[in-house]
Coordinates of C-alpha atoms and ligand atoms in Angstrom, one line a residue:
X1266 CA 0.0 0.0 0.0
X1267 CA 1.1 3.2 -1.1
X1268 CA 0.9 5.8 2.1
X1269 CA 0.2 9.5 1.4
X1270 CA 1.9 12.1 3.1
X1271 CA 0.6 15.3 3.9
X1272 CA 1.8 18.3 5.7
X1273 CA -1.3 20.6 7.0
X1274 CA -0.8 23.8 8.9
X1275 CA -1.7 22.6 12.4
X1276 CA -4.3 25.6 13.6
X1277 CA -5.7 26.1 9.9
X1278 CA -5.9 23.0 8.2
X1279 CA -6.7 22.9 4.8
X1280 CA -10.8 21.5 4.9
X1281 CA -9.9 19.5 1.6
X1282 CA -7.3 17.7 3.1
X1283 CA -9.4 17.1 6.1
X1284 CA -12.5 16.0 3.9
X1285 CA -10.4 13.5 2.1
X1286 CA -8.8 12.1 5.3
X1287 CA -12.2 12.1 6.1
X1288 CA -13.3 10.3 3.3
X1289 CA -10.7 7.2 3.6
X1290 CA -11.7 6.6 7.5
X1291 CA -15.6 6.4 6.4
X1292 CA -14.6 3.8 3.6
X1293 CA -12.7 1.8 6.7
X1294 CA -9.2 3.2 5.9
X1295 CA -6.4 4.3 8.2
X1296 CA -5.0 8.0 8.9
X1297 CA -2.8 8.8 11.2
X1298 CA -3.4 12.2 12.8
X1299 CA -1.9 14.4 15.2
X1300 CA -3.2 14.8 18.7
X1301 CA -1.4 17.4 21.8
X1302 CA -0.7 14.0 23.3
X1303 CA 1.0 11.8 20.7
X1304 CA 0.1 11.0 17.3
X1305 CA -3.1 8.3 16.7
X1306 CA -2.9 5.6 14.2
X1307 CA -6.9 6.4 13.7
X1308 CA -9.7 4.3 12.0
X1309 CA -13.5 4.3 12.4
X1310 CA -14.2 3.6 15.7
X1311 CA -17.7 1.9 14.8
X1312 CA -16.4 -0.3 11.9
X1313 CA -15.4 -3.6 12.7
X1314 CA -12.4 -4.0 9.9
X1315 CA -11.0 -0.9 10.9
X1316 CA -10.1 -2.0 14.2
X1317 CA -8.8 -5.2 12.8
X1318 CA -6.6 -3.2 10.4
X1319 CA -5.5 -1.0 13.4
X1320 CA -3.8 -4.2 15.2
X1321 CA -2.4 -5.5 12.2
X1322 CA -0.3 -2.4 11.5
X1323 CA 0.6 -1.8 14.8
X1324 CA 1.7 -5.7 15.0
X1325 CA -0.8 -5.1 18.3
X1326 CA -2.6 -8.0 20.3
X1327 CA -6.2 -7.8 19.6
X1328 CA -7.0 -8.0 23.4
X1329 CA -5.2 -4.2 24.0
X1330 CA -8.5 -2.3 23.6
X1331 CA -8.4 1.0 21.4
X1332 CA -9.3 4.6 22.6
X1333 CA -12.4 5.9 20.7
X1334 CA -11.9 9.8 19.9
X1335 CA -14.9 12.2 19.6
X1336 CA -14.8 15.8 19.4
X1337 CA -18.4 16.6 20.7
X1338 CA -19.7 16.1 24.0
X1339 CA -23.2 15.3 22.2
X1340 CA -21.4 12.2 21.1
X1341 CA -20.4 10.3 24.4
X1342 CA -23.8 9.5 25.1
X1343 CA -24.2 7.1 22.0
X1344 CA -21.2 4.9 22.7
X1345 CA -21.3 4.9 26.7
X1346 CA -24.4 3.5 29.0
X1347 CA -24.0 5.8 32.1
X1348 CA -21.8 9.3 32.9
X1349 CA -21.5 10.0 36.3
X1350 CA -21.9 13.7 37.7
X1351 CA -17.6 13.5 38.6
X1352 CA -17.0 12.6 34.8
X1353 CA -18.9 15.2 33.7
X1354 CA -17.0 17.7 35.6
X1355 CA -13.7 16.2 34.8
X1356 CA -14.6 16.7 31.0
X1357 CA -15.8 20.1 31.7
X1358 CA -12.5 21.4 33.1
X1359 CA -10.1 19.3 30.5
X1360 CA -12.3 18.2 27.4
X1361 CA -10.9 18.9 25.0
X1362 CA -7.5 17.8 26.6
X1363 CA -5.3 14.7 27.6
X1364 CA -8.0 12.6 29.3
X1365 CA -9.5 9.6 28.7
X1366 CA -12.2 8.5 30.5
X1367 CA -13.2 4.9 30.7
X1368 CA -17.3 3.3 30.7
X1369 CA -19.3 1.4 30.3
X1370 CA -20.0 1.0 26.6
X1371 CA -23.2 0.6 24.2
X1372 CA -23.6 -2.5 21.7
X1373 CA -22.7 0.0 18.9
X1374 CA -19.2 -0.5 19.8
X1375 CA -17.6 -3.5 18.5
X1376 CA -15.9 -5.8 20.8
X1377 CA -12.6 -5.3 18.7
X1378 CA -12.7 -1.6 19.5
X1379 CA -12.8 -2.3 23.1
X1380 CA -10.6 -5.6 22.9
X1381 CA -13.8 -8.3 24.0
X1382 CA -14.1 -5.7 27.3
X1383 CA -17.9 -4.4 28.1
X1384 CA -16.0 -0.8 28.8
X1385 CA -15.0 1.9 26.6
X1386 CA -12.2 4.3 27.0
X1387 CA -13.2 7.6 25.2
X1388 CA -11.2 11.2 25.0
X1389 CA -11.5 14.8 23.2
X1390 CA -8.3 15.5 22.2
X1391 CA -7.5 18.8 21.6
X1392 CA -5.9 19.4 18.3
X1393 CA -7.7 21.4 15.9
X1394 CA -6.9 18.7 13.3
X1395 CA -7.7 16.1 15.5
X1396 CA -11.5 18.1 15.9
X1397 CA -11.6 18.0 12.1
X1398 CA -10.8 15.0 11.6
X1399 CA -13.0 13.8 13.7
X1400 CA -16.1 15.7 12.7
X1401 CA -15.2 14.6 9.0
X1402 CA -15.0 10.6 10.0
X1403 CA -18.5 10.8 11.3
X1404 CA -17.9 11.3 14.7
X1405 CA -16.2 8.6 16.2
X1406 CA -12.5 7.7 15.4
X1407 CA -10.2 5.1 17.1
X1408 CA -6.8 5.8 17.7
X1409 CA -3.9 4.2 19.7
X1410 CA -0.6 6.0 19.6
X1411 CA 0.8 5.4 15.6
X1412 CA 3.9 3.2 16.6
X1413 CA 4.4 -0.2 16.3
X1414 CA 3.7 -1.9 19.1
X1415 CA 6.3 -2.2 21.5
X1416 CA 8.6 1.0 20.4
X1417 CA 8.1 4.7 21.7
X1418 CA 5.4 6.5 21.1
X1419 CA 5.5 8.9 17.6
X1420 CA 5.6 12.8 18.7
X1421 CA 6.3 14.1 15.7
X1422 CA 4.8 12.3 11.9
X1423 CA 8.5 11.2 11.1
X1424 CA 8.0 9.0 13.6
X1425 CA 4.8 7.5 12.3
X1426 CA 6.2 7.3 8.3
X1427 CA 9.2 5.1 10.6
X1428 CA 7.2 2.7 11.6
X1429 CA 3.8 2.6 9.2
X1430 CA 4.8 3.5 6.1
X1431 CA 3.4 1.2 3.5
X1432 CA 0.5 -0.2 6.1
X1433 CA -1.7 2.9 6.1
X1434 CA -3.4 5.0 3.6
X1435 CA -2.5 8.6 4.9
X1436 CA -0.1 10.5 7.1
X1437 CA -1.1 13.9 8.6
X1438 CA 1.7 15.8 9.2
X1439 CA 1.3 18.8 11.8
X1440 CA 4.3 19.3 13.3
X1441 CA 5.8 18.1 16.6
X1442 CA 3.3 17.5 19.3
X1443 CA 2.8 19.6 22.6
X1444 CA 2.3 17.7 25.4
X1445 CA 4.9 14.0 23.9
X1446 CA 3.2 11.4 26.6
X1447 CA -0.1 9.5 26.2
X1448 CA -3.4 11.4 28.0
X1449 CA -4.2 10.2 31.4
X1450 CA -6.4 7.6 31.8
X1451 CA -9.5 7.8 34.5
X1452 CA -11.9 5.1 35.5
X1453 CA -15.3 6.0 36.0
X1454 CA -17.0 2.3 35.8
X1455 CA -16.6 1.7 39.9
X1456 CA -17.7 4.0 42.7
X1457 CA -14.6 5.9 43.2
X1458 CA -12.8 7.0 40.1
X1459 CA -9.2 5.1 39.5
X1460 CA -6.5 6.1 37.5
X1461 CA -5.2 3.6 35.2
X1462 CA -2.1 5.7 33.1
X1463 CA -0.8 8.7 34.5
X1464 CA -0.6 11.6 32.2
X1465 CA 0.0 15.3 31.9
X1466 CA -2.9 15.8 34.2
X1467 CA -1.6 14.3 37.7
X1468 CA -3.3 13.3 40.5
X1469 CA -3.3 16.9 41.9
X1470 CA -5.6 18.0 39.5
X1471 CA -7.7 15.4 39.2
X1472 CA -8.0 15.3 43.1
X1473 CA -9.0 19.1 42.5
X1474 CA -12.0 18.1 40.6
X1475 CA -12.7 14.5 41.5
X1476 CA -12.4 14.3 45.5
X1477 CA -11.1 11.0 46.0
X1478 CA -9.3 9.3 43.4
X1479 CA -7.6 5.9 44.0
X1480 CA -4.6 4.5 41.7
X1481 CA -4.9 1.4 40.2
X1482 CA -2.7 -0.9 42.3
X1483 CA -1.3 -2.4 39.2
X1484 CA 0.9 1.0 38.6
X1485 CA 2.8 0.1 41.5
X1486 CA 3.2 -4.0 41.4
X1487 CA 0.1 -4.0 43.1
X1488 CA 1.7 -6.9 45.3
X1489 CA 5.0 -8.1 46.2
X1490 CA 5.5 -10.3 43.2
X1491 CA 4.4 -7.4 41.0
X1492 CA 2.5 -9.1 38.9
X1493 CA -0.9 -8.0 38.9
X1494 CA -3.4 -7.6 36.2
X1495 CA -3.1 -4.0 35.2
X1496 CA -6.9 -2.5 34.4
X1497 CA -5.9 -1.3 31.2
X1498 CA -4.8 -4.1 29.3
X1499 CA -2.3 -1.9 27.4
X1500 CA 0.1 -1.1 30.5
X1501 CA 0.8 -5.2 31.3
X1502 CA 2.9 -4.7 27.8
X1503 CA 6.4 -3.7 27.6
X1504 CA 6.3 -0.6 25.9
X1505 CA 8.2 2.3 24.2
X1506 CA 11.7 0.5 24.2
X1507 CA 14.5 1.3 22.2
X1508 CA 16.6 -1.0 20.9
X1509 CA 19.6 -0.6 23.2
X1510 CA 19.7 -2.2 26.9
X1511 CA 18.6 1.2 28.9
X1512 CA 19.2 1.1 32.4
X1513 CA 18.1 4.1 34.8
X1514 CA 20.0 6.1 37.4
X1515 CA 18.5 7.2 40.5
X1516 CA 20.0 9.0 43.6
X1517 CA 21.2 12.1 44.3
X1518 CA 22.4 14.4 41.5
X1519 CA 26.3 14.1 42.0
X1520 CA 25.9 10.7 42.9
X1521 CA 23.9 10.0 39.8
X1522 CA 26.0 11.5 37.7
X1523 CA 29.5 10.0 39.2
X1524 CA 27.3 6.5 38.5
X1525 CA 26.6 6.9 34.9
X1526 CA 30.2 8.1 34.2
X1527 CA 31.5 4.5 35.8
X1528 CA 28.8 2.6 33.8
X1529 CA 29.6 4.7 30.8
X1530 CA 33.4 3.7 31.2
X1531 CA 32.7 0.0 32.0
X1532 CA 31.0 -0.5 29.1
X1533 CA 32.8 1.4 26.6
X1534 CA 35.8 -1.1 28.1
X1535 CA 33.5 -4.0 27.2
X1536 CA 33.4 -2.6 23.0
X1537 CA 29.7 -0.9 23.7
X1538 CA 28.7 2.2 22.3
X1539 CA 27.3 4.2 24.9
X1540 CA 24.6 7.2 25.0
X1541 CA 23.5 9.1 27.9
X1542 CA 19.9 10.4 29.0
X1543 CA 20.1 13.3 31.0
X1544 CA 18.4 16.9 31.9
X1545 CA 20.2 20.0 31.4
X1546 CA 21.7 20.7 34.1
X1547 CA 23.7 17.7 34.7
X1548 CA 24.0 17.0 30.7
X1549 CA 27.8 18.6 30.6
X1550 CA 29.1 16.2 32.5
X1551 CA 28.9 13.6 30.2
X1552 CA 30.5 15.3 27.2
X1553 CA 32.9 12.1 26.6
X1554 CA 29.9 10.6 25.5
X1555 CA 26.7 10.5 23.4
X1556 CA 24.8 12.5 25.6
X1557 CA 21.1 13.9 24.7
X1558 CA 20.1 16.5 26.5
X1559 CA 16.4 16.4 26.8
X1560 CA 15.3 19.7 29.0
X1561 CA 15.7 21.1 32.5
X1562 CA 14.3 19.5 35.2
X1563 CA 12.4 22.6 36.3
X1564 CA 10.3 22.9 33.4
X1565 CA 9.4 19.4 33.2
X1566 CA 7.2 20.1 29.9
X1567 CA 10.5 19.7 27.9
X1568 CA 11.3 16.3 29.2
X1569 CA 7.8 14.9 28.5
X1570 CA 8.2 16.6 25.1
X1571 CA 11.3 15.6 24.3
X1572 CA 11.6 11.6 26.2
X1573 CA 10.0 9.3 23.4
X1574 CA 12.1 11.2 20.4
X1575 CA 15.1 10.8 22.2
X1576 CA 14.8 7.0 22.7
X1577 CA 14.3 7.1 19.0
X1578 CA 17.2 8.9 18.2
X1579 CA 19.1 6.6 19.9
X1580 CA 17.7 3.9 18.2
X1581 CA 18.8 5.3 15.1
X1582 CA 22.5 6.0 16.4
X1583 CA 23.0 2.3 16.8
X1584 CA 24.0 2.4 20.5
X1585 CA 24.3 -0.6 22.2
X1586 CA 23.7 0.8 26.1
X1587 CA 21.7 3.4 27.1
X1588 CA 22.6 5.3 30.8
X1589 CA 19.3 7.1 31.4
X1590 CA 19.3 9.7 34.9
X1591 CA 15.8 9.3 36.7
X1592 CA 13.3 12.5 36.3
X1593 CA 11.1 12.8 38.9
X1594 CA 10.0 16.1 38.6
X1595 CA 7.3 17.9 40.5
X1596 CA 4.4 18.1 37.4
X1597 CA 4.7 15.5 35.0
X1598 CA 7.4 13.0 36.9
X1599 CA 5.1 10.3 37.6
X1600 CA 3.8 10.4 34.0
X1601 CA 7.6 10.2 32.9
X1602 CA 8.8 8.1 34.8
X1603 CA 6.1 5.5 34.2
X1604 CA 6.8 5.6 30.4
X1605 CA 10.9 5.7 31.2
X1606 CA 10.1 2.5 33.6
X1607 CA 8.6 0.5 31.1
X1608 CA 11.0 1.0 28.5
X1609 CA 13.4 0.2 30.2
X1610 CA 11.8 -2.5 31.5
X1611 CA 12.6 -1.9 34.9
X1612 CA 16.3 -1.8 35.1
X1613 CA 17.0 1.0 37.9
X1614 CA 20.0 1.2 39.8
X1615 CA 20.8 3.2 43.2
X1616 CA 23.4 5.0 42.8
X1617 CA 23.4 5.7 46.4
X1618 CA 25.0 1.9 46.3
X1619 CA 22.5 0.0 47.4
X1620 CA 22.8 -1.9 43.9
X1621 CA 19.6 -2.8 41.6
X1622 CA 16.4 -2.9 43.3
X1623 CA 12.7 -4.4 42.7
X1624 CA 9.5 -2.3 42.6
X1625 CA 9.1 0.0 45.4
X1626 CA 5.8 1.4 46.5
X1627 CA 4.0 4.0 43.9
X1628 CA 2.8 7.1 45.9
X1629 CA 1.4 8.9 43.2
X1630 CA 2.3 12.4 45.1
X1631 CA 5.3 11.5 46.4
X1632 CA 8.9 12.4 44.9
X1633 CA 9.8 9.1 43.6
X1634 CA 6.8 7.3 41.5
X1635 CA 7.5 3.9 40.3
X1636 CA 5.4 1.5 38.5
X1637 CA 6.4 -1.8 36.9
X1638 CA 6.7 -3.7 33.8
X1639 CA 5.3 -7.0 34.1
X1640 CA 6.1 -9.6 30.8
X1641 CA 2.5 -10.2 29.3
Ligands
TXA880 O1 -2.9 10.2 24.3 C1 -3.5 9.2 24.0 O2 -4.3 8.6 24.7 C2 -3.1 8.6 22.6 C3 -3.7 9.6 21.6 C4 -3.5 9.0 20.2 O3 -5.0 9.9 21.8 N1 -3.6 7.3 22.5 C5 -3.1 6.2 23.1 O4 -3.7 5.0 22.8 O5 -2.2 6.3 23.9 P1 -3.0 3.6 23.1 O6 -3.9 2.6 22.4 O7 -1.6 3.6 22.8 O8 -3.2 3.4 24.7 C6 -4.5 3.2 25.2 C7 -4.5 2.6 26.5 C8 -4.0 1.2 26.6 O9 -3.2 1.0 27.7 C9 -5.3 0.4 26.7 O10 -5.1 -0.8 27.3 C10 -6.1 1.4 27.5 O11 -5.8 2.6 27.0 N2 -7.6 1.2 27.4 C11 -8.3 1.3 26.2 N3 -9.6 1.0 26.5 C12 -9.7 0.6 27.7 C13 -10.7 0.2 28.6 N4 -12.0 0.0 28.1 N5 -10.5 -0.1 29.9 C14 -9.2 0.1 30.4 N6 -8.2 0.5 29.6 C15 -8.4 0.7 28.3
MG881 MG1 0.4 3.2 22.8

């Protein structure tokens, strides 16, 4: 399959463009589209084929259920059974935004949409091409994140043409993203609400709207073997992993930094090429090595922008090891350290010399999140 490629100004997009895109999802095509999160590999969210083609050009299980993207609140009520009063103010405060809310879904979505469960996760992105696109597909338009399953998620459309090209019929090309990690994922099917993916809206802010919110226990090993069944399916997966072994660095900053430099050494002795994850203020000390400097740890925006393209650029260096330091900044750390986690599937060390350790507990609020990456 031939995939077409198509830059579009990301506040005006050209309304041909979009009506074509359009066009191809309503005949059970693919388009990939950008979002503020990441970008969506979408397809019609009501058509059964079009989920089917989603998994198969992802190379995704069919049992990872798909988020279904609308861009009008008139719309929820036809795919979901029930909205509690706390969802609705949730989506008043960040629809459109990086939430997804999960419920209890109507017959009109297929089981492959929601991967055989008898919920639905749902979110208003907002993107004004995303909007568009949305409106022009009918309403209705399921999207995971546009990589192949398994490597980091795409933040800017290079990233999608890396892993898709040929398997789709249409890349949207808007630019880099704003936000670079996947929206935060609430679940509104039991009494209390329970976050299932932490996102750029952390569990400050949904406490602010929501009262009590409780954390899925899955994000933190749940139990001491750390193997529980996450709630959604998709976080059980190892995800977003480059190619190279990556191991993470926690500690204090000199100590961090002293511990990465004897890694770095060790393992450029053993023949390995070695690259370096690390924030800006620390970055400089690494100069001996490939280091990518992905944003100061104060404005913690950069470091969620800038995290999955970094892994990729890696990737695409060829380096064998990758030394990563351990960002657990005040906003977004829990969100990026959750994605950093997983891809490197769980690999911390202490550089307070305490050696590799297992899962520790995940307090959402506190200074050092943790969650796990269990094999499926
Ligand atoms: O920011 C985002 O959410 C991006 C953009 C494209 O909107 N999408 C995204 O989709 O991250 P994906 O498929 O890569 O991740 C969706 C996650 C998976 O972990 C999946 O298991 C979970 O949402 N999920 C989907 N439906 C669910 C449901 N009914 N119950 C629980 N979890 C669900
Ligand atoms: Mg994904």
């Amino acid at each position: 399959m031939k995939t077409e490629y198509v830059r579009l100004d990301p506040q005006h997009p050209d309304p041909e463009v979009i009506r074509r895109a359009g066009d191809i999802l309503k005949n059970g095509g693919l388009v990939a589209f950008p979002t503020e999160t990441v970008y969506g590999l979408g397809g019609d969210a009501l058509n059964v084929e079009a989920s089917g083609r989603i998994y198969a050009a992802k190379g995704r299980p069919s049992n990872n259920p798909l988020i279904v993207h609308i861009a009008d609140m008139e719309h929820l009520p036809t795919i979901v059974t029930e909205i509690p009063e706390k969802a609705f103010a949730l989506a008043n405060v960040w629809w459109p935004g990086p939430l997804t809310m999960v419920f209890n879904k109507r017959d009109i979505v297929p089981d492959t949409t929601s991967g055989g469960l008898s919920t639905v996760a749902v979110r208003m992105p907002n993107h004004p091409v995303a909007l568009e696109l949305i409106r022009a597909a009918g309403g209705y338009i399921a999207a995971p994140s546009a990589n192949t399953s398994g490597r980091p998620s795409p933040t800017l459309a290079e990233h999608v043409r890396e892993d898709l090209d040929g398997k789709i019929d249409m890349i949207l090309d808007a630019g880099e993203v704003r936000i670079g990690l996947e929206s935060t994922i609430v679940d509104f099917t039991d009494e209390v609400p329970m976050l299932l993916r932490p996102g750029y809206i952390n569990m400050e802010k949904l406490e602010e709207v929501l009262g009590e919110v409780l954390v899925d226990p899955a994000l933190s090993g749940g139990n001491a073997d750390g193997n529980m069944r996450p709630k959604a399916p998709g976080m059980m997966y190892r995800h977003y992993a480059p190619k190279a072994e990556l191991t993470i660095v926690e500690g204090d900053e000199a100590a961090v930094v002293e511990k990465i430099l004897e890694l770095a050494a060790n393992a450029r002795k053993a023949g390995k090429t070695v690259g370096i994850l690390a924030a800006d203020e620390t970055a400089g000390a690494y100069s001996d090595y490939r280091v990518r400097d992905i944003g100061s740890r104060r404005t913690d925006k950069e470091i969620a922008r800038g995290l999955f393209k970094a892994l990729r650029e890696f990737d695409r260096d060829g380096v064998d090891v990758i030394l990563s330091e351990s960002f657990e900044t005040p906003r977004m750390g829990g969100a990026i350290m959750n994605r950093l986690l997983k891809a490197a599937g769980n690999r911390v060390i202490s550089a307070r010399g305490d050696g590799p350790f297992g899962p520790k507990n995940f307090d959402p609020k506190g200074p050092s999140p943790r969650a796990v990456y269990n094999e499926p």
